[in-house]
Coordinates of C-alpha atoms in Angstrom, one line a residue:
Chain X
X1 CA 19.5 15.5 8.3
X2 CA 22.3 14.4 6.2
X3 CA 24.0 16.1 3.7
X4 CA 23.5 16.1 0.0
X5 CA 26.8 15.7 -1.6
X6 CA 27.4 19.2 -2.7
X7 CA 26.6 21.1 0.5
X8 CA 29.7 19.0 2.0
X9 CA 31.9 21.4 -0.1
X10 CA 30.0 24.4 1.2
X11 CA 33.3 25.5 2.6
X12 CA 35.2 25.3 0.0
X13 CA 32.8 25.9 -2.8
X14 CA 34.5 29.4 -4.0
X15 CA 38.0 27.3 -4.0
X16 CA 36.2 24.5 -6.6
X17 CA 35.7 27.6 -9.2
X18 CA 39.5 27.9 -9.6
X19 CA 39.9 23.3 -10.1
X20 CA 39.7 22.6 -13.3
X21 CA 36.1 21.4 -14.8
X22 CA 37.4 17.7 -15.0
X23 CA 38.1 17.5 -11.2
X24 CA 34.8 18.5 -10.4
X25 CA 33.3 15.9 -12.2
X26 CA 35.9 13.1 -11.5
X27 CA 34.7 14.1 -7.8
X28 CA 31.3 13.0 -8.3
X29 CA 31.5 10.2 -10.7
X30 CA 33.8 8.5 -8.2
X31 CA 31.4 9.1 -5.3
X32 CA 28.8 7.9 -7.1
X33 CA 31.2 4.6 -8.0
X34 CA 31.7 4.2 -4.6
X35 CA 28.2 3.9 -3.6
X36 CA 27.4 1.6 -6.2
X37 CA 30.3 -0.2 -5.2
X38 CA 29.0 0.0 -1.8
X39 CA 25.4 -1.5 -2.9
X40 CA 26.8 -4.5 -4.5
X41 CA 28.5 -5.3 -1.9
X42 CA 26.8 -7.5 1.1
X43 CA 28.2 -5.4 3.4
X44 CA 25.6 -3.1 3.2
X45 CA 22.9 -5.0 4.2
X46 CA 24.8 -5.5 7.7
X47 CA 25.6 -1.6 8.2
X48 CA 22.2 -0.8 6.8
X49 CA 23.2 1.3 3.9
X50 CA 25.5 3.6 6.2
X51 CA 28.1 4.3 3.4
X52 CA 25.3 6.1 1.4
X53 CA 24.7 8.9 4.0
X54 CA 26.0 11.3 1.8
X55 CA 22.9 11.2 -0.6
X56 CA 23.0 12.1 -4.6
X57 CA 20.7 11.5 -7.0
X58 CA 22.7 11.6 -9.7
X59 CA 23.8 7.7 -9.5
X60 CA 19.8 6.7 -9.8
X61 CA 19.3 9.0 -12.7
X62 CA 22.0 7.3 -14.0
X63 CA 21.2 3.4 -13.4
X64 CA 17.8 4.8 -14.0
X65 CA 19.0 6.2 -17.8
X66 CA 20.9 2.8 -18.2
X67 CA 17.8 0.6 -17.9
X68 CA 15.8 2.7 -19.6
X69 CA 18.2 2.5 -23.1
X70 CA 18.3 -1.1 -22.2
X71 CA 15.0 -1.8 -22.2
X72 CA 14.2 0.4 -25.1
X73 CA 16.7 -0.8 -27.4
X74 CA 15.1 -4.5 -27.0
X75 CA 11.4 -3.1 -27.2
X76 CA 9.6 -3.1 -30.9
X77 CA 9.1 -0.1 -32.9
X78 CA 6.0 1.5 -31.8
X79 CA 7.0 0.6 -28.3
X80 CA 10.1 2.3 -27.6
X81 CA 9.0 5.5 -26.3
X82 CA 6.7 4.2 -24.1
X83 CA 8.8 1.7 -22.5
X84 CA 11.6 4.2 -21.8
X85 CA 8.8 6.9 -20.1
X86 CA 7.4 4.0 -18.5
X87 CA 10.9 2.8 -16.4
X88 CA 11.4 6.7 -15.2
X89 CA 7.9 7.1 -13.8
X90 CA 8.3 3.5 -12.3
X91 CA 11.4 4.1 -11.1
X92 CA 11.1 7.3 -9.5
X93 CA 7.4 7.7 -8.6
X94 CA 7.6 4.0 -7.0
X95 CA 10.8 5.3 -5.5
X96 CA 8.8 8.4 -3.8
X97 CA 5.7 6.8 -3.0
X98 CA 7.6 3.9 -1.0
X99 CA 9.2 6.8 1.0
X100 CA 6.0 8.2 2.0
X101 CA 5.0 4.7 3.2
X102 CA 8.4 4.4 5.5
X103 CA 7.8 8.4 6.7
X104 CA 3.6 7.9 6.8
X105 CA 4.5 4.7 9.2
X106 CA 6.6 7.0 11.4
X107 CA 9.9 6.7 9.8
X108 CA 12.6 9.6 11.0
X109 CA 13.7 9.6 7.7
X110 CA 15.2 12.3 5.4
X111 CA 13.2 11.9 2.3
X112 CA 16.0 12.1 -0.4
X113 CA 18.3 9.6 1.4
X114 CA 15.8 7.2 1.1
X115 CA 14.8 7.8 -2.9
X116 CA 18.9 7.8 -2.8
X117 CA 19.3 4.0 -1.6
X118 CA 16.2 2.7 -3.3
X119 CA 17.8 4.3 -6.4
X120 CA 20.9 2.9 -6.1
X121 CA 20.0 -0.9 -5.2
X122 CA 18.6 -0.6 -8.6
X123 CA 22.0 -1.8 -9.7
X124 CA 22.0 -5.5 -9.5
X125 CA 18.6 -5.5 -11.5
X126 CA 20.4 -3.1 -14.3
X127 CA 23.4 -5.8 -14.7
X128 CA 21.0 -8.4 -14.8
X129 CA 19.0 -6.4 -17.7
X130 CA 22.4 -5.8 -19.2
X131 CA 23.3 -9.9 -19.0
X132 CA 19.8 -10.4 -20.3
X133 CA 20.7 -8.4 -23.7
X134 CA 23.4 -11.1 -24.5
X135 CA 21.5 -14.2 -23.7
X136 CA 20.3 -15.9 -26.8
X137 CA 16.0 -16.5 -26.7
X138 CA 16.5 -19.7 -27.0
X139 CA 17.5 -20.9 -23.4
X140 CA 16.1 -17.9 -23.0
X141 CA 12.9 -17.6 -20.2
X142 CA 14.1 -19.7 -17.7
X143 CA 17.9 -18.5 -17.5
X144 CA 16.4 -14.9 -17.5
X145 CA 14.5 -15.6 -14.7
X146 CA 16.7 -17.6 -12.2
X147 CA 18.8 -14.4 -13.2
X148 CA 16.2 -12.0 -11.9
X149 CA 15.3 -13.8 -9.2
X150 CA 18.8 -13.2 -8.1
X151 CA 19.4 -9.6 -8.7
X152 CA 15.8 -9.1 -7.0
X153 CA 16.9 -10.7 -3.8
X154 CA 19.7 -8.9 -4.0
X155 CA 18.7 -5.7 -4.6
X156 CA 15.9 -6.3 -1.9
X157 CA 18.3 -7.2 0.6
X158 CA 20.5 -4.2 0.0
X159 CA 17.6 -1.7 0.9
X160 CA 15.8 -3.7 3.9
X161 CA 18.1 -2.8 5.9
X162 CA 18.1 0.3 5.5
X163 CA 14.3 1.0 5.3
X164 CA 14.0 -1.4 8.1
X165 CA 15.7 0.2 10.3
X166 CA 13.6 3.8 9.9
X167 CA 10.4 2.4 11.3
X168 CA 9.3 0.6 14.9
X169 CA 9.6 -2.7 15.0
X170 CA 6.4 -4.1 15.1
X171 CA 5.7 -2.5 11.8
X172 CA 9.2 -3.5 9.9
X173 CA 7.1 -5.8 7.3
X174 CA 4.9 -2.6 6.4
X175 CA 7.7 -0.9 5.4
X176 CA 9.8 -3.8 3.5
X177 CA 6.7 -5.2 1.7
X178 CA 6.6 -1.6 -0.8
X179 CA 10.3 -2.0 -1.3
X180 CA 10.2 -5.5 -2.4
X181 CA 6.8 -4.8 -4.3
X182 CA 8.9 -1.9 -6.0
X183 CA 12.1 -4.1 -7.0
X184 CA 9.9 -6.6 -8.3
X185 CA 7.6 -4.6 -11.0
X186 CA 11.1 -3.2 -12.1
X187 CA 12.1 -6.9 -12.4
X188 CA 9.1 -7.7 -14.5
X189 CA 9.7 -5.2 -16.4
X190 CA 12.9 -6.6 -17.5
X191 CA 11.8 -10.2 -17.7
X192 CA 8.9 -9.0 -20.3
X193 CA 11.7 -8.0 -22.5
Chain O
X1 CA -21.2 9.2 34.0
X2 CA -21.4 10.4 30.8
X3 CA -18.9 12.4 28.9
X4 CA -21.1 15.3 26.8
X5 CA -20.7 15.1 23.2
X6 CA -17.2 16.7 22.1
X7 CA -16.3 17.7 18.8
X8 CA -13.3 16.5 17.3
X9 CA -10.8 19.4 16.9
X10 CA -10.7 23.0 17.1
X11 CA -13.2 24.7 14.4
X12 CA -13.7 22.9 11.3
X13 CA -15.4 19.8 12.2
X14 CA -17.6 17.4 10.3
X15 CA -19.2 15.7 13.4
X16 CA -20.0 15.3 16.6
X17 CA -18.3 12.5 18.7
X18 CA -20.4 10.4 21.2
X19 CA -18.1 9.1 23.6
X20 CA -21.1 7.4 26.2
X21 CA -20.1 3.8 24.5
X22 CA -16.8 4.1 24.4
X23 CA -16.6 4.2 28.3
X24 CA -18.7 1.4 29.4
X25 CA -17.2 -1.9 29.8
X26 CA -14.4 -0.7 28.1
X27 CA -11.4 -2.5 29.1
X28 CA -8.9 0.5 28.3
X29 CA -10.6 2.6 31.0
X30 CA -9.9 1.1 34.4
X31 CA -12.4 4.4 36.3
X32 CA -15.0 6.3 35.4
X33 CA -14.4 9.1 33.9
X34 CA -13.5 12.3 35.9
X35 CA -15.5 15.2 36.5
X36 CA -12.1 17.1 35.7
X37 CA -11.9 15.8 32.2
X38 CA -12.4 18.8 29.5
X39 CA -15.2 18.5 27.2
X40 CA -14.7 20.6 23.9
X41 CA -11.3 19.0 23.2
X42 CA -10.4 15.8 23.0
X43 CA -6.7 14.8 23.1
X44 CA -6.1 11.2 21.6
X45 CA -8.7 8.3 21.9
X46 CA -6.3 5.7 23.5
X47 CA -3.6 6.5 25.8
X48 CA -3.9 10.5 27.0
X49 CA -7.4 9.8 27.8
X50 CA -6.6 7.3 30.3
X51 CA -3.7 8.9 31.3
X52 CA -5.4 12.4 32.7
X53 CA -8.7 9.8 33.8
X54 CA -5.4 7.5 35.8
X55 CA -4.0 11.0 37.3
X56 CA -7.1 12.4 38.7
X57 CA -8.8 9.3 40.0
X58 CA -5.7 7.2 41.4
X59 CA -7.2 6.1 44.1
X60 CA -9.5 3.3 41.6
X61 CA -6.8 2.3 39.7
X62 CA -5.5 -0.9 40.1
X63 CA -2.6 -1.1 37.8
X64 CA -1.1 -4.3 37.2
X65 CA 1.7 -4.0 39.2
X66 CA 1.5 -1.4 40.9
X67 CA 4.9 0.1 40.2
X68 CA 3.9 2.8 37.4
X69 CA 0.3 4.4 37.0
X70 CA 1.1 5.0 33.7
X71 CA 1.9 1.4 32.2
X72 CA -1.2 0.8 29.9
X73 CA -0.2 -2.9 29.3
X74 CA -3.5 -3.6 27.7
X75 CA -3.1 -1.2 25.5
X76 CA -2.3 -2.2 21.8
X77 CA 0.6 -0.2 20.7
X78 CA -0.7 1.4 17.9
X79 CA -4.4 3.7 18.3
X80 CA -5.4 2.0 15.0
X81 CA -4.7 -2.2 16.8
X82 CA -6.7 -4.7 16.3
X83 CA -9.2 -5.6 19.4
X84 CA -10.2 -9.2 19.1
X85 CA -12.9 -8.5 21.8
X86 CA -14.9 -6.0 20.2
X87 CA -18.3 -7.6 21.6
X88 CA -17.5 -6.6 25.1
X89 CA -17.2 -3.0 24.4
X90 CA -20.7 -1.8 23.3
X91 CA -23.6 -1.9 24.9
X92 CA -25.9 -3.0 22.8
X93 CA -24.1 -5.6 20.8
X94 CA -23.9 -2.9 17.5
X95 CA -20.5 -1.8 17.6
X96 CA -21.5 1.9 17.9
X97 CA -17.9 3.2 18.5
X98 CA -16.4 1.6 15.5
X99 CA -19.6 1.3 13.3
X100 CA -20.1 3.1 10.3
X101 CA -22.5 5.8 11.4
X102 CA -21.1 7.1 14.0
X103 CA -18.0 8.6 12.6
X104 CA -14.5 8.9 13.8
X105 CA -12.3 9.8 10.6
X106 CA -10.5 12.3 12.2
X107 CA -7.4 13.9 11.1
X108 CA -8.7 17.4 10.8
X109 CA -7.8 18.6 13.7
X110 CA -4.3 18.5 14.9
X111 CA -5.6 17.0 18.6
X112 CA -6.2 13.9 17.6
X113 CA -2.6 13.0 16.5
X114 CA -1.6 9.5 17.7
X115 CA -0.3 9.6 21.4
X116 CA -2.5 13.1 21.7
X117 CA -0.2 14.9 20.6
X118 CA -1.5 18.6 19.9
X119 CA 0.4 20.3 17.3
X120 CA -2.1 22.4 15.8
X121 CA -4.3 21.9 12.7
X122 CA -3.2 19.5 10.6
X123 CA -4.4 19.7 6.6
X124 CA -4.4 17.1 3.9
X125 CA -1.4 18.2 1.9
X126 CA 0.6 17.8 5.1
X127 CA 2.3 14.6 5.8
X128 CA 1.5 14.7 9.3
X129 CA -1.8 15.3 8.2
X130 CA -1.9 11.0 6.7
X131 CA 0.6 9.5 9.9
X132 CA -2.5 8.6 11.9
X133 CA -3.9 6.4 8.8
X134 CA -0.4 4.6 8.9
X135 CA -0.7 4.0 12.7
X136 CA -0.8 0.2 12.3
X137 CA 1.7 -2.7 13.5
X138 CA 2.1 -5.8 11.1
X139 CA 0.1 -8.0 13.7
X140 CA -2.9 -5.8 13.0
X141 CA -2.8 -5.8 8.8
X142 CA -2.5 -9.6 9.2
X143 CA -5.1 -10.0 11.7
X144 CA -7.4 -7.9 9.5
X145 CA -6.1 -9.8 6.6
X146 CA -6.9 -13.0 7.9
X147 CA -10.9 -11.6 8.8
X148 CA -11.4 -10.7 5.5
X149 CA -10.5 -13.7 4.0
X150 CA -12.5 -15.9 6.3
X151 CA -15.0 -13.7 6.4
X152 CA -18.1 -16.1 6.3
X153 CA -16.9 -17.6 9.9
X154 CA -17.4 -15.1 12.3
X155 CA -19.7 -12.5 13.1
X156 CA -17.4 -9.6 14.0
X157 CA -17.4 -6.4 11.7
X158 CA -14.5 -4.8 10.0
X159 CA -15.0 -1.7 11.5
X160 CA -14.9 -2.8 14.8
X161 CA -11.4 -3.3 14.4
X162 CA -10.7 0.3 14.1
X163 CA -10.0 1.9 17.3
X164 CA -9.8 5.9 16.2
X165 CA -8.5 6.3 12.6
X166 CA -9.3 3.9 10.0
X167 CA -6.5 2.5 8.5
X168 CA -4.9 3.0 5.2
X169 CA -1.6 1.5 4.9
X170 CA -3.4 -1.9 3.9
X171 CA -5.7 -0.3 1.4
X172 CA -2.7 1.3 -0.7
X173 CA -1.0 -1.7 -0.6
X174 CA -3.4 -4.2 -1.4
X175 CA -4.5 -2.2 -4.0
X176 CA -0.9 -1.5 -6.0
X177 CA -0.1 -5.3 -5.5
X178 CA -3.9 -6.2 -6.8
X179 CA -3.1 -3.9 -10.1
X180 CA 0.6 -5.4 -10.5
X181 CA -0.7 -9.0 -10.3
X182 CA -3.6 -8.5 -12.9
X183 CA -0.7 -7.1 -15.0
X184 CA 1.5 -9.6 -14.7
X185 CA -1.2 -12.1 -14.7
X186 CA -2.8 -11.4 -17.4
X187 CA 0.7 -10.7 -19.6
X188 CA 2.1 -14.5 -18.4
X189 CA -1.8 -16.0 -19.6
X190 CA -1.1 -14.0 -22.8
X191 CA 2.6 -15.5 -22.9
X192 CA 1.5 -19.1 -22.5
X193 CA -1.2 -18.9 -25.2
X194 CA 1.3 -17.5 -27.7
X195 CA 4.0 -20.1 -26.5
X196 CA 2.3 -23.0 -28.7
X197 CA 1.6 -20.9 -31.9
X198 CA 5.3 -21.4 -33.4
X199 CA 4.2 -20.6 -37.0
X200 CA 3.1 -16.9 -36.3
X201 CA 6.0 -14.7 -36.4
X202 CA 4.0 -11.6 -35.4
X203 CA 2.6 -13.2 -32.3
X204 CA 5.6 -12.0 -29.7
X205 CA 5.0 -8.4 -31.1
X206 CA 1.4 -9.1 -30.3
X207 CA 1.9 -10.2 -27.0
X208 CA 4.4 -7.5 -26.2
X209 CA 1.6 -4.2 -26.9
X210 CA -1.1 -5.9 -24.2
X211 CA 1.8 -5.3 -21.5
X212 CA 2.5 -1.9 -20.8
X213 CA -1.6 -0.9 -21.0
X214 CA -2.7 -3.6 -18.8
X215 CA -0.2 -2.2 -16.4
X216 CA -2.0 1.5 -16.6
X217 CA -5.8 -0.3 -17.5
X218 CA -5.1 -2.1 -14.1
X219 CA -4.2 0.4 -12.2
X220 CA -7.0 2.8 -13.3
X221 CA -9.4 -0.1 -12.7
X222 CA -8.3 -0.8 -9.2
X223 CA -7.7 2.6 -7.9
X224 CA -11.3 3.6 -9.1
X225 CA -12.5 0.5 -7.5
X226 CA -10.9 1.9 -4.5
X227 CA -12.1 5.4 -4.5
X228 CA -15.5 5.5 -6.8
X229 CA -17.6 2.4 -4.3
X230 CA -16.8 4.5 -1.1
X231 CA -17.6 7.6 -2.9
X232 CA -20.9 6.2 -4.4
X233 CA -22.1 5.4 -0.8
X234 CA -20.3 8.6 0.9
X235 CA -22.7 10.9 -1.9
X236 CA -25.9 8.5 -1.4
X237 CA -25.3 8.8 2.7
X238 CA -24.9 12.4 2.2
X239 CA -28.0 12.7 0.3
X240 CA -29.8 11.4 2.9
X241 CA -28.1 14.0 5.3
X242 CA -25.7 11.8 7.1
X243 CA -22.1 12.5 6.7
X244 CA -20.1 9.4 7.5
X245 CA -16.0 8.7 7.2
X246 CA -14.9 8.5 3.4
X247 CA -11.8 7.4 4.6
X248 CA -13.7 4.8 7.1
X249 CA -15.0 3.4 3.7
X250 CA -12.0 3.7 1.6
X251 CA -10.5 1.2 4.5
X252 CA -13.2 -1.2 4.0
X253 CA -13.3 -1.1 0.6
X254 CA -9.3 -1.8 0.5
X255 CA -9.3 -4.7 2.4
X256 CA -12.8 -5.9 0.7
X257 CA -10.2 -6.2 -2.6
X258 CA -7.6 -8.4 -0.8
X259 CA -10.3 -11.9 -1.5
X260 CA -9.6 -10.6 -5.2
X261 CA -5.9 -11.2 -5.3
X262 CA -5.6 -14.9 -5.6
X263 CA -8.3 -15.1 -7.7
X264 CA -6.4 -12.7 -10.6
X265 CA -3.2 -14.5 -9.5
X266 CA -4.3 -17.8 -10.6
X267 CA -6.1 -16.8 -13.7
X268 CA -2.7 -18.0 -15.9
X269 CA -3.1 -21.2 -14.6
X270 CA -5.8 -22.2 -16.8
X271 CA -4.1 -21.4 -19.6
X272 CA -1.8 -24.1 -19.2
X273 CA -4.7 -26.6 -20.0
X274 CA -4.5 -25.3 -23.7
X275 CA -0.8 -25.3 -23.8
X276 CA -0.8 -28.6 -23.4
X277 CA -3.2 -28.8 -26.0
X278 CA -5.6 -31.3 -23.9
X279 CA -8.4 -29.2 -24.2
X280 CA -10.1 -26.6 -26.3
X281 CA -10.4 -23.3 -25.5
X282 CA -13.9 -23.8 -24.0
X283 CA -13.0 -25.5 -20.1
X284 CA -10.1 -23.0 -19.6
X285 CA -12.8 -20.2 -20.5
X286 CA -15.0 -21.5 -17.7
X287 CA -12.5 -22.5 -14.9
X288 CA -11.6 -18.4 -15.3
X289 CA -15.0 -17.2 -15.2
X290 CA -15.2 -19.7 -12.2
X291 CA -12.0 -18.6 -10.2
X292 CA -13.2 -14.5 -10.8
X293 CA -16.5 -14.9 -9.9
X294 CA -15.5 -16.6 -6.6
X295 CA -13.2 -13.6 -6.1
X296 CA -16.2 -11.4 -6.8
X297 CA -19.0 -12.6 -4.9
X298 CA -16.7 -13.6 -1.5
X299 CA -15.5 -9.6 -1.8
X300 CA -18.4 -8.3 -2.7
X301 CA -20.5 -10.6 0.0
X302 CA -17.6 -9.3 2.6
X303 CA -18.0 -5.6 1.4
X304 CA -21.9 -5.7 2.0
X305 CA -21.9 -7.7 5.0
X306 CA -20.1 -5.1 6.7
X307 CA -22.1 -2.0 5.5
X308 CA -25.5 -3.7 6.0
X309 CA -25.5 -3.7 9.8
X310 CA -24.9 -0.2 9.7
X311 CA -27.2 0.5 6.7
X312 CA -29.9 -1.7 8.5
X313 CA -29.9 0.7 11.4
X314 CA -30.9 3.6 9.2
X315 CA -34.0 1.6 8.6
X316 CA -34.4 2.6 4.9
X317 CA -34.8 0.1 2.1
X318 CA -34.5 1.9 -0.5
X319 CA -30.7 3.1 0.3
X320 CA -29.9 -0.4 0.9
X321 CA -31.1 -1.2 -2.5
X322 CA -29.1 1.4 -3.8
X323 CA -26.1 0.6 -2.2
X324 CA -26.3 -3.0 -2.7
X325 CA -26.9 -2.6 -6.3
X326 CA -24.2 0.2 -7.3
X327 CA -21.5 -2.1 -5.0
X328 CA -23.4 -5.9 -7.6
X329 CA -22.6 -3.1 -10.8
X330 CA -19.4 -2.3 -10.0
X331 CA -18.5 -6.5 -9.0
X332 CA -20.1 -7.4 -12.5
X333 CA -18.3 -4.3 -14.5
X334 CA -14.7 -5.4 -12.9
X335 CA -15.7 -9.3 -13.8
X336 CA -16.5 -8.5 -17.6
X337 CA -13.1 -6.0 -17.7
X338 CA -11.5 -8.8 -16.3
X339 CA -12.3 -11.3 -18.1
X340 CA -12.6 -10.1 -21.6
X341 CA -10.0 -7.9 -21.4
X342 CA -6.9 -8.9 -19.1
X343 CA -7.5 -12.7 -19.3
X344 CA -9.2 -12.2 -22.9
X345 CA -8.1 -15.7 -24.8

């Protein structure tokens, strides 16, 4: 099973006591650069997500917490709190319940890797929701969504080939159908802004 | 030969198995069955059972090329595939094995994992517990896909597809894309009819509150579609002192929805009509009620067809009538929520 980031330092976790507070978190926040670095890049489809190995979930919480201020900020009054409840239990129960499909369909799979990649190929639909917020309404619709229809195929093809690999393959399609069904209700989402 | 009646697993078991079908004519079982063969525990409908029939009776086993006793290449790869040829395994034309009354929902005991493996009891808050419903290969969701929708062609039974375990993976999924696409069908119909009314500056707010309950309204809606029909006829079965597979009847009941997703996905399309201001409200109104009622009555007709042939056999009217009129209430309930609330115009 791999690691979660912090066990790696297991070793050397009484020596991070003595580093000051700022390396400890410069540590992290650059991992969690890499990977989304990593996830935009093509290169992960090919490799099928191997550079996220070393799972967090502090990089979904935080695309997670990005889309949900994004979302709220553009949602009416007696809206906002719902909205911004509404992307966390999409986000993360969709996340879970499409790695109990890839494990249920005989996936060797560790369970937070995969809520680790799903939540990090969040991050081409977050920009797109982000480049959304500073398109006037007027061209509005269809820009928006030629724009989604992007970062969902993107974002889609970051995590097939990671969840595809987990399963058989005569049952590859039942495991990428939830992931794309889960990228595109987050994508709605957005467009309904 | 007959096989006596095993039960399923070690203690705790709803039913008793009759196996005497299964054997005959069966094209997975190349022998009889051996005199060796254990009743009392039964390891894996598919592959193990042949296997220990294959190792104590070689001597009638003509495998297809002789090299390796153990190469099951008629096997489908998964205990839950789809076996086009279901009328040449029962007897009596019924498909007793796979029918609804005589049950095989497994899963309590830890014998009847997939491949026979024995790994003790197995409960339902264990994952393990759930594989065996997820045993299926994309060939089989599609071929089981493609009976439903063309389900007035042929005479084969849903059930009959199910070799042990009834199958799940297509009821969850069906179901979560049914409930999206209402949302997001009846939010883009809302969208269209507010695109043309320019001089209301409230009627983008408007729009925006229908969104986010539709998303919950249609997933409660679905998901007690899913659960409460197989429930009602689970409790009215169970009344009458049968026990039968709730699980067999969530399956059925999954894939009886799938007819139901074009039907909410097109729903929008109307709505362009009025856009366009060609028409009045009154035609888009009735091409709705069209396109949902013909997603209604070709589920509901493949939902009934299936249970009646194994209703029929219990030879009592009265739960048919039941049945067929709680599975008509439910159909007209979801039509009415439907239309007057996702796809109100």
């Amino acid at each position: 099973m791999d690691a979660p980031l912090s066990s790696e330092r297991a070793v050397d976790c009484i020596g991070t006591l003595d580093e000051p507070v700022v390396d400890t978190i410069m540590r992290d926040l650059r991992s969690v650069g890499k990977k989304l670095y990593y996830v935009m890049l093509p290169r992960s489809r090919s490799e099928a997500g191997a550079g996220l190995k070393q799972w967090d979930l502090w990089g979904p919480l935080f695309l997670c917490l990005i889309l949900s201020i994004i979302l709220w900020a553009n949602a009416p009054e007696n809206q906002q709190e719902v909205v911004f409840g509404l992307v966390y239990v999409i986000v993360w129960l969709g996340a879970v319940v499409v790695t109990f499909n890839a494990l249920l369909l005989g996936g060797k799979i560790s369970f937070f890797q995969s809520v680790c990649v799903l939540g990090y190929c969040i991050c081409p639909l977050v920009l797109a929701a982000f480049a959304c917020l500073f398109l006037p309404s007027s061209i509005g619709s269809i820009v928006k969504f030629i724009l989604m229809l992007i970062a969902l195929h993107w974002a889609t093809g970051a995590s097939v080939g990671f969840m595809s690999e987990l399963v058989a393959e005569d049952r590859k399609a039942l495991a990428v159908y939830p992931v794309w069904l889960f990228y595109v209700a987050i994508a709605w989402l957005i467009l309904l802004n | 030969m007959k096989l006596e009646d095993v039960s399923l697993d070690d203690g705790d078991h709803l039913y008793d198995m009759d196996f005497q079908n299964m054997t005959d004519g069966h094209n997975f079982f190349s022998a009889k069955p051996a005199a060796g063969l254990q009743g009392g525990q039964l390891n894996g409908v598919g592959s193990s059972l042949s296997a220990s029939m294959t190792q104590t009776q070689p001597s009638s086993i003509q495998p297809p090329n002789g090299a390796d006793q153990l190469q099951f290449q008629t096997f489908p790869s998964t205990q839950n595939g789809y076996l086009p040829q279901d009328d040449e395994l029962t007897r009596d034309g019924a498909s007793e094995r796979g029918g609804l009354l005589s049950e095989m929902d497994g899963g309590k005991g830890g014998s009847l994992l997939p491949g026979g493996a024995s790994s003790g009891a197995a409960y339902p808050w264990q994952v393990h517990y759930w594989t065996a419903y997820f045993d299926v290969s994309t060939k089989d969701v599609l071929e089981r896909g493609k009976l439903v929708l063309t389900w007035p062609t042929h005479q084969r039974t849903f059930f009959s597809t199910l070799i042990s375990y009834p199958e799940l993976w297509g009821p969850t999924w069906i179901s979560a894309t049914l409930s999206l696409a209402i949302a997001v069908s009846s939010n883009w119909a809302a969208f269209l009819m507010f695109v043309p009314d320019r001089t209301d500056i409230h009627s983008n707010i408007v729009y925006w509150t229908k969104d986010f309950n539709v998303l919950w309204g249609s997933g409660v809606l679905i998901f007690l579609c899913l659960l409460g029909h197989p429930l009602f006829v689970w409790t009215l079965m169970l009344l009458k002192g049968r026990r039968i597979g709730y699980i067999r009847l969530v399956s059925l009941m999954g894939y009886a929805l799938l007819p139901m997703l074009p039907a909410t996905l097109f729903c929008w399309a109307p709505v362009l009509l009025s856009s366009f201001r060609l028409t009045s409200t009154y035609p888009v109104a009735a091409l709705q009620w069209v396109l949902l009622l013909a997603g209604c009555v070709y589920s509901g007709g493949f939902l009934v067809k299936n249970l009646k042939a194994d209703l029929d056999k219990e030879g009592d009217n009265t739960l048919q009538f039941k049945v067929l009129g709680g599975t008509a209430v439910m159909y007209v309930l979801m039509l009415l929520l439907l239309k007057f609330y996702f796809f109100a115009l």
